[in-house]
Short mmCIF file of C-alpha atoms in Angstrom, two decimals:
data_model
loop_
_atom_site.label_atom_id
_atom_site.label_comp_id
_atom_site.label_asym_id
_atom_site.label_seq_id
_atom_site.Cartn_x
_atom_site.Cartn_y
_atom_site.Cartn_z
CA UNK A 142 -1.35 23.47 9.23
CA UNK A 143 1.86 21.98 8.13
CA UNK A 144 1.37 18.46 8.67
CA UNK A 145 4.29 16.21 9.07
CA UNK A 146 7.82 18.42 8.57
CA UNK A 147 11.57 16.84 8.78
CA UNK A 148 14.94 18.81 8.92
CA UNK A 149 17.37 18.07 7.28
CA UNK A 150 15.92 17.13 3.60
CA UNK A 151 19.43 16.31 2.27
CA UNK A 152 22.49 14.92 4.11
CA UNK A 153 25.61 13.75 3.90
CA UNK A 154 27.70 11.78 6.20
CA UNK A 155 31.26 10.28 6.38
CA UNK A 156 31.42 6.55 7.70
CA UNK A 157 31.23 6.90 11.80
CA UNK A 158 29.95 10.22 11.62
CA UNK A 159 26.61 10.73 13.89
CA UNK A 160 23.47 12.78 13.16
CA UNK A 161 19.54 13.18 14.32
CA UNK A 162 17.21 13.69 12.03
CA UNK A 163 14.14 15.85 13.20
CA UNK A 164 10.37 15.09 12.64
CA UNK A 165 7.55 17.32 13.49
CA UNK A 166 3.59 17.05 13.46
CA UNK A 167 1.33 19.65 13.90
CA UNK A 168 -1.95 17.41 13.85
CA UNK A 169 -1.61 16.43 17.79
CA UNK A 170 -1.14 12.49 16.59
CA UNK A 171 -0.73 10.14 19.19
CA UNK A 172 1.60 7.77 17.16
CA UNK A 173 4.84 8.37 15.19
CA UNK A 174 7.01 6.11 13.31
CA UNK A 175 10.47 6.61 11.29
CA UNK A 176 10.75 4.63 8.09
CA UNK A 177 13.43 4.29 5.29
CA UNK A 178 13.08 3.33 1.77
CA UNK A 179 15.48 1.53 -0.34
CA UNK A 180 14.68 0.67 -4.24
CA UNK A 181 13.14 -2.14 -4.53
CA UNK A 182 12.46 -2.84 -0.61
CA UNK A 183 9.76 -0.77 0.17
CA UNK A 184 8.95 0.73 3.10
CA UNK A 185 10.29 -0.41 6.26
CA UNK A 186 9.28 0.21 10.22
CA UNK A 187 12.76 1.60 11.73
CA UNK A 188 11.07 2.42 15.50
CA UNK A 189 8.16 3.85 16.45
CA UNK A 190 6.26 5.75 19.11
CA UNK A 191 2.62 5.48 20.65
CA UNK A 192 2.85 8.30 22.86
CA UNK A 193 4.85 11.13 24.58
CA UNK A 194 7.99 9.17 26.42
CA UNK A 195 7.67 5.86 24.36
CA UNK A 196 9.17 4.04 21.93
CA UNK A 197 9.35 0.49 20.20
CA UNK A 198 11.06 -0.98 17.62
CA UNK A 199 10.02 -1.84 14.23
CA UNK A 200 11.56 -4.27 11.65
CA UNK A 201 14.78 -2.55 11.11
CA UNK A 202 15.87 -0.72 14.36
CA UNK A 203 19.82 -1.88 14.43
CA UNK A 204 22.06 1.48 14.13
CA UNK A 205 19.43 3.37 15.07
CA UNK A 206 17.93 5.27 18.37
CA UNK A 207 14.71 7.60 18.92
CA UNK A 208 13.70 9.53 21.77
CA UNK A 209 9.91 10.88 22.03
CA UNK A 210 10.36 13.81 24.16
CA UNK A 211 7.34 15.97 23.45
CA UNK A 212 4.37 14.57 21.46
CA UNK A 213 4.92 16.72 18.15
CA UNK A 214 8.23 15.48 17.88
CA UNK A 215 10.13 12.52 16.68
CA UNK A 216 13.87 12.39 16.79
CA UNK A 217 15.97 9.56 15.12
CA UNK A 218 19.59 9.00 15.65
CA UNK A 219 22.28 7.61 13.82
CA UNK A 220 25.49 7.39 16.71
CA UNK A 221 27.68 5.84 14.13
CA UNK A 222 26.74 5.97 10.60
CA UNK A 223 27.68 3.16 7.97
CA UNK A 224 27.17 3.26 4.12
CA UNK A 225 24.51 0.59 4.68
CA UNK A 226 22.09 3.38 6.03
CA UNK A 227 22.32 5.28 2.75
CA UNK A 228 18.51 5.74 1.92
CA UNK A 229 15.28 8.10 2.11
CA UNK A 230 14.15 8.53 6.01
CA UNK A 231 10.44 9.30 6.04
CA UNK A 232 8.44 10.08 9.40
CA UNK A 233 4.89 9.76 9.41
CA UNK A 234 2.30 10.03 11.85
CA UNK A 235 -0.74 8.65 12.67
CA UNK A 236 -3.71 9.38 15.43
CA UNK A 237 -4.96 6.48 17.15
CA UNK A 238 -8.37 6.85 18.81
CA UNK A 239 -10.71 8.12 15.83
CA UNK A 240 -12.38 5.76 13.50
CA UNK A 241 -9.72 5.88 10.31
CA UNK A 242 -7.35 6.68 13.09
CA UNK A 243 -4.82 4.40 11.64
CA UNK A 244 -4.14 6.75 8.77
CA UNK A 245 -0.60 7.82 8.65
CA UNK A 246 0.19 10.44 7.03
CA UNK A 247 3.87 11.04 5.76
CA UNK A 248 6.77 13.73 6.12
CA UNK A 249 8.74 14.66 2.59
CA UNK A 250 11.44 12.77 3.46
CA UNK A 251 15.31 13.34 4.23
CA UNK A 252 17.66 12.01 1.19
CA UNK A 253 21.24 10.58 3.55
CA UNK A 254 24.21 9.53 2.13
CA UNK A 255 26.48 7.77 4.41
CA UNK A 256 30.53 7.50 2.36
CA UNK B 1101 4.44 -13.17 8.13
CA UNK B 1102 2.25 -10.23 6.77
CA UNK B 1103 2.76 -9.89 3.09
CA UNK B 1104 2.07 -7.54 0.21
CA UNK B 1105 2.57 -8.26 -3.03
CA UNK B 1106 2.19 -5.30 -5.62
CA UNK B 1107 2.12 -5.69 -9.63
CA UNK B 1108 3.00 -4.97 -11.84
CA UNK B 1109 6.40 -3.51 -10.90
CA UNK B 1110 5.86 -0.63 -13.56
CA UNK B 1111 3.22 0.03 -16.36
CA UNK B 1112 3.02 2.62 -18.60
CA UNK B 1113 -0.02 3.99 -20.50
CA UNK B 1114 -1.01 5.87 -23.08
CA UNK B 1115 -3.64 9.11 -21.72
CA UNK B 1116 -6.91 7.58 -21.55
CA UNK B 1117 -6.12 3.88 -21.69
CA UNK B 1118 -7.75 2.84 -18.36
CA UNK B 1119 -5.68 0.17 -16.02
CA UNK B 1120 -5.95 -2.16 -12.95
CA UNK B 1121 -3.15 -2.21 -10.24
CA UNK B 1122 -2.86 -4.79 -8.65
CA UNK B 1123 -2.02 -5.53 -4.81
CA UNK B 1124 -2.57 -9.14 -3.04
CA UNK B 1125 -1.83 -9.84 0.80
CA UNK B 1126 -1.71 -12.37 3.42
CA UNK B 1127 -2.69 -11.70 6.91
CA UNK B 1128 -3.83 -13.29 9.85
CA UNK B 1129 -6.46 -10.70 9.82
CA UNK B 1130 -7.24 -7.60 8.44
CA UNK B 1131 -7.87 -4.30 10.19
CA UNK B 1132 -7.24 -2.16 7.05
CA UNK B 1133 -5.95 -1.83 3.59
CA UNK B 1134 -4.24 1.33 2.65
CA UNK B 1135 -3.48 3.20 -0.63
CA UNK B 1136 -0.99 6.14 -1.44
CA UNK B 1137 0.78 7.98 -4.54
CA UNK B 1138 4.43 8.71 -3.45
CA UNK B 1139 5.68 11.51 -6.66
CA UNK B 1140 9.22 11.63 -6.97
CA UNK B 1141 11.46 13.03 -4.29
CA UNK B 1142 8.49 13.01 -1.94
CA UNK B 1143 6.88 11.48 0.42
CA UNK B 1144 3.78 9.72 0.71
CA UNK B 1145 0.03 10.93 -0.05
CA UNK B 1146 -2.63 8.90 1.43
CA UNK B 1147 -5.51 7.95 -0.93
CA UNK B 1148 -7.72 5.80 0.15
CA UNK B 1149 -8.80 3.46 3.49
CA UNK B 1150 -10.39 0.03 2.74
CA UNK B 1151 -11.81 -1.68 5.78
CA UNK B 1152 -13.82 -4.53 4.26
CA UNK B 1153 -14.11 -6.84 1.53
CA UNK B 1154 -16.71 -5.22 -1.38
CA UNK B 1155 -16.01 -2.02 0.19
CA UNK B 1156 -15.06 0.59 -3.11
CA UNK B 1157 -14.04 4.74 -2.86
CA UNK B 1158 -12.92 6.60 -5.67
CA UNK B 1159 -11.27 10.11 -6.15
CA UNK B 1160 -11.19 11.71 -9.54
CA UNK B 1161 -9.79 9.25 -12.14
CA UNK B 1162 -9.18 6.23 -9.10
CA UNK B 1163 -11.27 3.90 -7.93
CA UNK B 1164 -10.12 0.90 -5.13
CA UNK B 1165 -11.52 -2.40 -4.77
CA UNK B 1166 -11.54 -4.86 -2.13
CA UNK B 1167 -11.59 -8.44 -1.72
CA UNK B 1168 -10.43 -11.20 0.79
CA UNK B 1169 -6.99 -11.47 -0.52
CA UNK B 1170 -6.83 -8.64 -3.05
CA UNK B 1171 -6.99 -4.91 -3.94
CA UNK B 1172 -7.55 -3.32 -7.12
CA UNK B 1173 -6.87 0.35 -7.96
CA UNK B 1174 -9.08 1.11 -11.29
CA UNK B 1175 -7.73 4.09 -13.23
CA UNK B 1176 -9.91 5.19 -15.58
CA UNK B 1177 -9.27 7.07 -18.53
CA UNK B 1178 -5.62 8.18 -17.12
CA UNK B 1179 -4.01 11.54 -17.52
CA UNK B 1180 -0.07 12.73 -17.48
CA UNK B 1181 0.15 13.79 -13.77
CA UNK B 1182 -1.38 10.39 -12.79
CA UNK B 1183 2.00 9.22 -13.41
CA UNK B 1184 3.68 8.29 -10.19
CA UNK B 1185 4.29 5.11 -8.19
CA UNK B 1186 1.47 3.28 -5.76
CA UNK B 1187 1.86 1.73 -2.60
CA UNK B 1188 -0.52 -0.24 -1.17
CA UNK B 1189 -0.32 -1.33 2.40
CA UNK B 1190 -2.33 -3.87 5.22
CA UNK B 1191 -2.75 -2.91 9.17
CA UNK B 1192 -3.03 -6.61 10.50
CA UNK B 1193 -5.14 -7.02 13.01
CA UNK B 1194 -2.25 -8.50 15.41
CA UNK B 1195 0.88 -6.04 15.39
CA UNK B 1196 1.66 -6.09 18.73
CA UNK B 1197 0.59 -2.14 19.02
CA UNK B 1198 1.34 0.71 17.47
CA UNK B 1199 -1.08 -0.01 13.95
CA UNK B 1200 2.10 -0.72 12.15
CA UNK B 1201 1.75 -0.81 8.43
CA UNK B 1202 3.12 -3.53 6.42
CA UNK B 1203 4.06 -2.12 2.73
CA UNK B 1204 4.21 -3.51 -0.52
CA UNK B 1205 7.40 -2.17 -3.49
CA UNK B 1206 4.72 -0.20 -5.23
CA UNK B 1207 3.60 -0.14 -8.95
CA UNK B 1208 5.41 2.75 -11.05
CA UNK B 1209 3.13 4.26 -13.19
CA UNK B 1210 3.77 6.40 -16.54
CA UNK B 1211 1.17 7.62 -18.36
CA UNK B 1212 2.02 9.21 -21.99
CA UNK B 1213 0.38 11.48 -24.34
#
């Protein structure tokens, strides 16, 4: 049981360059969300999904786009990357319909540099 | 607006010298109250859950309190490889789906020998 994985952990990126970055959850969670973390910020919502086929957005979603294809995985786009989207991408995951189903649990994260 | 409010920003300890961390929020209602250690370079580990105030859970060398507007995380009688930062975090009741977590900065913790 792996738990949450992302691909790549480490990536660097020239200004207007695009990329996905890949999440994947073995723990048949309902919900998904993408987060990045800046020093001093904390963690913030990018999108999210609560189910196969959906998504939302979260605090932060500009520059950013997700698709939800199957339910163990969580894809995140950058189409044009900018040096403002330097940061730590974390996916977590979280299953809905138990009681402490609101527990999300967190991928290791993917370091990106954008130049 | 949901807030968290961690402190301190960083504290650092000598082994054994037991602490309080501190994290203080403001929501229109609260479903939950979340703890995790995030190490260095990795994401993070969920500790604890905290659904209602007077509600307490410990692991090990942690304990969390809860209150109406506050959380506590107790460490008692630290050790080296305590040493990491805390984030504490509130599921509102109203989030508009999803049971997005608002986050606070986190408390960086060092503990010395």
């Amino acid at each position: 049981n792996a738990g949450v994985t992302q691909t790549p952990k480490f990536r660097v990126l020239k200004t207007g360059q695009s990329m996905t970055l890949l999440c994947a959850q073995d723990m048949n969670h309902e919900y998904m969300y993408w987060y990045r973390q800046d020093p001093g910020m904390g963690l913030r919502l990018i999108h999210y999904s609560v189910g196969e086929g959906t998504t939302a957005k979260g605090e932060v979603p500009d520059g950013y786009n997700v698709s939800r294809l199957k339910k163990q995985n969580f894809l995140l786009g950058l189409e044009s990357a900018a040096p403002s989207q330097t940061s730590v991408y974390f996916c977590a995951s979280s299953y809905s319909k138990l009681a402490g189903g609101d527990t999300q649990y967190f991928g290791p994260g993917t370091r990106l540099t954008v130049l | 607006e949901d807030q968290v409010t961690q402190s301190p920003e960083a504290l650092r300890l000598q082994e054994g010298e037991s602490s309080s961390l501190n994290c203080s929020y403001t929501v229109s209602g609260l479903r939950g109250l979340f703890w995790y250690r995030q190490d260095p370079g990795k994401g993070p580990e969920f500790l604890f859950t905290l659904y209602s105030a007077g509600e307490e859970k410990e692991k090990e060398r942690l304990k969390a309190t809860l209150t109406k507007k506050e959380s506590f995380l107790h460490i008692t009688a630290p050790k080296p490889e305590d040493s990491a930062t805390y984030l504490c975090a509130v599921h509102p009741f109203f989030t508009g789906g999803g049971n997005k977590l608002t986050f606070g900065t986190g408390t960086q913790l060092k503990v010395e020998l």
